[in-house]
Amino acid sequence: MNTQRVEYASRVEKWKVFELSIDGPSDGNPFTDVELRADFSACGTSISVVASGFYDGGGVYKIRFMPGHEGRWDFVTSSNRVELDGHRGSFVCERAAPGAHGPVRVARGYHFAHEDGTRYLPFGTTCYAWTHQPDALQELTLTTLATSPFNKLRFCVFPKHYDYNRDEPELFPFEGSPEKGWDFTAFKPAFFGKLEKRIGDLLDLGIEADLILFHPYDHWGFSTMGQEADERYLRYIVARLCAYPNLWWSLANEYDLIKGKTIEDWERLAGILVEIDPYDHLRSIHNCMPFYDHSKPWVTHCSIQRQDVYKTAEYTDEWRAKYGKPIVIDECAYEGNINWGWGNITGQELVRRCWEGYVRGGYVGHGETFVDPNDILWWSKGGRLRGESSRRIAFLRRIAEEGPAEGMASISFGWSGWDLPSGGVEKEYYLFYFGFNRPLFRDFSLPPGGEYECEILDTWEMTITKLDGRFSGSFRVALPGKQYMALRAHKVGERAP
Amino acid sequence: MNTQRVEYASRVEKWKVFELSIDGPSDGNPFTDVELRADFSACGTSISVVASGFYDGGGVYKIRFMPGHEGRWDFVTSSNRVELDGHRGSFVCERAAPGAHGPVRVARGYHFAHEDGTRYLPFGTTCYAWTHQPDALQELTLTTLATSPFNKLRFCVFPKHYDYNRDEPELFPFEGSPEKGWDFTAFKPAFFGKLEKRIGDLLDLGIEADLILFHPYDHWGFSTMGQEADERYLRYIVARLCAYPNLWWSLANEYDLIKGKTIEDWERLAGILVEIDPYDHLRSIHNCMPFYDHSKPWVTHCSIQRQDVYKTAEYTDEWRAKYGKPIVIDECAYEGNINWGWGNITGQELVRRCWEGYVRGGYVGHGETFVDPNDILWWSKGGRLRGESSRRIAFLRRIAEEGPAEGMASISFGWSGWDLPSGGVEKEYYLFYFGFNRPLFRDFSLPPGGEYECEILDTWEMTITKLDGRFSGSFRVALPGKQYMALRAHKVGERAP
């Protein structure tokens, strides 16, 4: 019978993190010598989950678990160390808190929903290295996010060394230093604890954490640790983080720029991830130039960086057809004015790309890169938003939330629609997007039998103008001859033929 | 010995139209019954040209000839009718008038020059049906052209029946009427005489006539006359027009929309054109959707309509590589506000496309389609220009005229230039175009050994700002953070390594 301190809460809300904390050995290397897990089972059901434990420093081991079923749960630990082995206990999983909907899953092929079925429409942004900035800046980033339209944040576990981000972080994930090198067998719990806190902060804001596990912006050696260290790191971070309901795994950013890792390496790492994440969080891998083969079964959705300078989100329907998975264009270029073409498009052009993707049934992400005297660029460090696009993305998010529950798909109007992308749900809801075109009028032809209400959306000025009357069959609509207009038509009745 | 009236001038300037006029038979059908040609030979040389004659109505036959060699020319006619046969004469070809440079030819693979070697940089526009409008409107079109930057005009022989152009023309090319039908064996010389006058008017303005021989915008039957009538028409019009130095043959507009004509038909017609045009005027064929196979030997240059709504002139370098011929994008979409996407882009977007093509070594054409209370749209009927693009195209033309005599070609700056198209002549002249990107600065790296003067061009505001000093190797340039900027660098000296 063990006498170690064992702590856990007796009650936890559904889809929150249940944490079991056990005192254990601190001799040797607890990160490599000690194996620990717990088997959780929901009483009166056949539901059981195996959760891996991890060493959190100071002689403390933890096992985290996210219950997805209400009622009593029992657990028992197993370990190769007697102090950690055979601990048993129970707790009650209570009803989910308001706003807690569980992890996001792929839904209806090209879209997303939380575990409880609540629709999730990703409106992402990117602050790659925000968790490696001073605390005050991290807090500012959270404040900005709280009033932004963004409900997914893309960022890196490892610190980032790249243009506009050459500062050394305060904390590193491993014992050691840039000067002396690293002990890849010895994790720094404080580093991961801070990361977890931020994932929790995002959860409180209703924001999904699209966490990048590997990336190439490195001068410390974290991108070239070797197979053994990569796998140890992966197992450690999954054990620590997988109980967070708002986690998405981005296996890599710009995987193709990471030196020394082959497709076989990525597949091996992905295989481990699939094996050890009991919650099956969303998994993707993000390109610089060539796409990863998103048809691989482990890839849940396409996380895309545009491959062409000029044409980006307009490929959404082709990619949907090719991969049969949700299209999330995490980098279509950013609003800003830095030297590189990926970071100096206008707010108008970024918002246009968001609409081009949305109307075709995809999801386009935001980013911002304005030259700053203190080198604080949103895309890397977070901070404040300065651009013109985020308000308009909020407008698009509103339109999307008012849109069809089934999600958008391209709808072809044949020859007459070659120049006007449109999507929606046949015979129910249509959204036509004019992009940079600026007609003074347009003829539409909706399926006979339905009566539609039509609204002209100015996607830049964020206005909605309802057209008088109801429309059926073929009709002409006057337009203001401005760029970035859309027409929304939804069925409100039947008309006898 | 014939006693018919035979008229011709005793002197003609080089590359002007020499016309021989002979009275002949008017019985039967002179268009089909009578064969007539003249053999022209330049005295003291081996140069000779066979010119076909044509019936001009009223018992008058004509043979037109464009001398390309100074000095005395002799001619002799041949005919199956004795009245027209065996007429001999001589005339003197004088030095070319100032500004007369002869027909345009392909030069240096991807570019153009007049017969005398003078560089020709095409800046085209389109007024498809301008010659079928009332005279006053035709005169207005010429007035507009006179002060425009355009030196090539694309238009149709046959009248046009299409959106924004449903008027019936005053004159038709054949005897008959829309109600009674047409006699395709009987041309109307007055129709062709008016067309010739306008080609001559364009010549006086220094404008090339890019004449469209067949098109699909038809409700009279001229696009479906059948093989025999097509060929008779082709031979007639070539006989009438080929002596005009400013003529380009566009075998068809949107060839792929012309019902009933196969690739074999186009190849047969092109073969006849090659055979009967003694001056080898430029020849092309313009698509709606799929390109014609521009690698066919008879095609002198690619006359392109964009195939993609979003990406147009950015394909110029790919097309150059594929076809090995000049790239002339006659339709990249038009500035305007009509219902169709090909006719409602902004002036900014049109000018951007012109620059994107130019910097890659191609040539992009203009067109304008603003909704008009009198339905007078430049692209179809001519008239006045209302848009913002033509002034900026004039600025681009100035930049091009100041550019390298060899013509532009894409220049790759490898990885660092992926987002900044550039062209010029290696180690002499570089033009970088930022398009819709708007950086606050950019690093450049020019080949060592040269000293360059650099200017920032605001292609929309039409300003040129010279940067102080001379530049060599790698350097940074501050930019205004605006769209549509370019950097021009030309070598002004050597620098010791």
Short mmCIF file of N, CA and C in Angstrom, two decimals, chain B residues 236-285:
data_model
loop_
_atom_site.label_atom_id
_atom_site.label_comp_id
_atom_site.label_asym_id
_atom_site.label_seq_id
_atom_site.Cartn_x
_atom_site.Cartn_y
_atom_site.Cartn_z
N TYR B 236 -10.81 37.51 -100.91
CA TYR B 236 -11.22 38.86 -101.29
C TYR B 236 -10.63 39.90 -100.34
N ILE B 237 -10.76 39.64 -99.05
CA ILE B 237 -10.33 40.66 -98.09
C ILE B 237 -8.80 40.78 -98.07
N VAL B 238 -8.13 39.66 -98.25
CA VAL B 238 -6.66 39.74 -98.30
C VAL B 238 -6.22 40.52 -99.53
N ALA B 239 -6.86 40.27 -100.65
CA ALA B 239 -6.51 41.04 -101.86
C ALA B 239 -6.72 42.54 -101.62
N ARG B 240 -7.81 42.88 -100.97
CA ARG B 240 -8.13 44.29 -100.74
C ARG B 240 -7.17 44.95 -99.75
N LEU B 241 -6.84 44.23 -98.68
CA LEU B 241 -6.24 44.91 -97.52
C LEU B 241 -4.75 44.66 -97.31
N CYS B 242 -4.21 43.62 -97.94
CA CYS B 242 -2.88 43.21 -97.49
C CYS B 242 -1.80 44.24 -97.80
N ALA B 243 -2.07 45.20 -98.69
CA ALA B 243 -1.05 46.21 -98.98
C ALA B 243 -0.97 47.29 -97.90
N TYR B 244 -1.89 47.25 -96.95
CA TYR B 244 -1.80 48.21 -95.84
C TYR B 244 -0.68 47.78 -94.89
N PRO B 245 0.25 48.66 -94.62
CA PRO B 245 1.39 48.24 -93.79
C PRO B 245 1.02 47.98 -92.34
N ASN B 246 -0.07 48.58 -91.87
CA ASN B 246 -0.39 48.48 -90.43
C ASN B 246 -1.38 47.36 -90.12
N LEU B 247 -1.44 46.38 -90.99
CA LEU B 247 -2.43 45.32 -90.81
C LEU B 247 -1.86 44.13 -90.06
N TRP B 248 -2.65 43.64 -89.10
CA TRP B 248 -2.38 42.34 -88.47
C TRP B 248 -3.63 41.49 -88.71
N TRP B 249 -3.41 40.23 -89.00
CA TRP B 249 -4.55 39.33 -89.19
C TRP B 249 -4.85 38.60 -87.89
N SER B 250 -6.03 38.84 -87.37
CA SER B 250 -6.52 38.01 -86.27
C SER B 250 -7.54 37.06 -86.89
N LEU B 251 -7.15 35.83 -87.08
CA LEU B 251 -8.00 34.91 -87.84
C LEU B 251 -9.38 34.81 -87.21
N ALA B 252 -9.42 34.83 -85.88
CA ALA B 252 -10.73 34.78 -85.23
C ALA B 252 -10.64 35.38 -83.84
N ASN B 253 -11.76 35.89 -83.38
CA ASN B 253 -11.94 36.20 -81.97
C ASN B 253 -12.77 35.08 -81.36
N GLU B 254 -12.35 34.61 -80.19
CA GLU B 254 -13.07 33.52 -79.52
C GLU B 254 -13.41 32.42 -80.51
N TYR B 255 -12.37 31.95 -81.18
CA TYR B 255 -12.53 30.92 -82.22
C TYR B 255 -13.35 29.73 -81.70
N ASP B 256 -13.18 29.47 -80.39
CA ASP B 256 -13.82 28.28 -79.81
C ASP B 256 -15.31 28.45 -79.61
N LEU B 257 -15.81 29.67 -79.78
CA LEU B 257 -17.26 29.88 -79.67
C LEU B 257 -17.93 29.88 -81.05
N ILE B 258 -17.15 29.77 -82.10
CA ILE B 258 -17.73 29.83 -83.44
C ILE B 258 -18.22 28.43 -83.81
N LYS B 259 -19.52 28.33 -83.92
CA LYS B 259 -20.13 27.02 -84.14
C LYS B 259 -19.77 26.49 -85.52
N GLY B 260 -19.48 25.21 -85.56
CA GLY B 260 -19.36 24.53 -86.86
C GLY B 260 -17.98 24.61 -87.47
N LYS B 261 -17.07 25.40 -86.91
CA LYS B 261 -15.72 25.42 -87.47
C LYS B 261 -14.81 24.57 -86.58
N THR B 262 -14.09 23.67 -87.23
CA THR B 262 -13.20 22.77 -86.50
C THR B 262 -11.76 23.29 -86.60
N ILE B 263 -10.90 22.68 -85.83
CA ILE B 263 -9.47 23.03 -85.92
C ILE B 263 -8.99 22.86 -87.36
N GLU B 264 -9.49 21.83 -88.03
CA GLU B 264 -9.10 21.61 -89.43
C GLU B 264 -9.53 22.80 -90.30
N ASP B 265 -10.71 23.34 -90.03
CA ASP B 265 -11.15 24.52 -90.77
C ASP B 265 -10.20 25.69 -90.54
N TRP B 266 -9.86 25.92 -89.28
CA TRP B 266 -8.97 27.05 -88.98
C TRP B 266 -7.61 26.84 -89.62
N GLU B 267 -7.13 25.61 -89.58
CA GLU B 267 -5.82 25.34 -90.18
C GLU B 267 -5.87 25.54 -91.70
N ARG B 268 -6.97 25.16 -92.30
CA ARG B 268 -7.11 25.33 -93.75
C ARG B 268 -7.15 26.82 -94.10
N LEU B 269 -7.93 27.58 -93.34
CA LEU B 269 -8.01 29.03 -93.59
C LEU B 269 -6.66 29.69 -93.34
N ALA B 270 -5.99 29.27 -92.27
CA ALA B 270 -4.67 29.84 -91.98
C ALA B 270 -3.69 29.52 -93.10
N GLY B 271 -3.81 28.31 -93.63
CA GLY B 271 -2.91 27.92 -94.73
C GLY B 271 -3.13 28.80 -95.95
N ILE B 272 -4.37 29.10 -96.23
CA ILE B 272 -4.67 29.99 -97.37
C ILE B 272 -4.10 31.38 -97.10
N LEU B 273 -4.30 31.84 -95.88
CA LEU B 273 -3.80 33.17 -95.52
C LEU B 273 -2.29 33.26 -95.71
N VAL B 274 -1.59 32.26 -95.23
CA VAL B 274 -0.13 32.24 -95.39
C VAL B 274 0.24 32.28 -96.87
N GLU B 275 -0.53 31.54 -97.66
CA GLU B 275 -0.22 31.42 -99.08
C GLU B 275 -0.47 32.71 -99.85
N ILE B 276 -1.56 33.41 -99.50
CA ILE B 276 -1.97 34.53 -100.35
C ILE B 276 -1.52 35.89 -99.86
N ASP B 277 -1.03 35.99 -98.63
CA ASP B 277 -0.56 37.30 -98.16
C ASP B 277 0.93 37.43 -98.47
N PRO B 278 1.28 38.20 -99.50
CA PRO B 278 2.70 38.25 -99.89
C PRO B 278 3.57 38.98 -98.88
N TYR B 279 2.95 39.68 -97.91
CA TYR B 279 3.73 40.50 -96.97
C TYR B 279 3.91 39.83 -95.63
N ASP B 280 3.28 38.67 -95.48
CA ASP B 280 3.43 37.95 -94.22
C ASP B 280 3.10 38.82 -93.01
N HIS B 281 1.96 39.49 -93.08
CA HIS B 281 1.52 40.25 -91.91
C HIS B 281 1.39 39.30 -90.72
N LEU B 282 1.48 39.87 -89.54
CA LEU B 282 1.34 39.07 -88.32
C LEU B 282 0.00 38.34 -88.31
N ARG B 283 0.05 37.14 -87.78
CA ARG B 283 -1.16 36.29 -87.75
C ARG B 283 -1.35 35.70 -86.35
N SER B 284 -2.58 35.74 -85.88
CA SER B 284 -2.87 35.13 -84.58
C SER B 284 -4.30 34.62 -84.57
N ILE B 285 -4.67 33.96 -83.49
CA ILE B 285 -6.05 33.49 -83.31
C ILE B 285 -6.36 33.51 -81.82
#
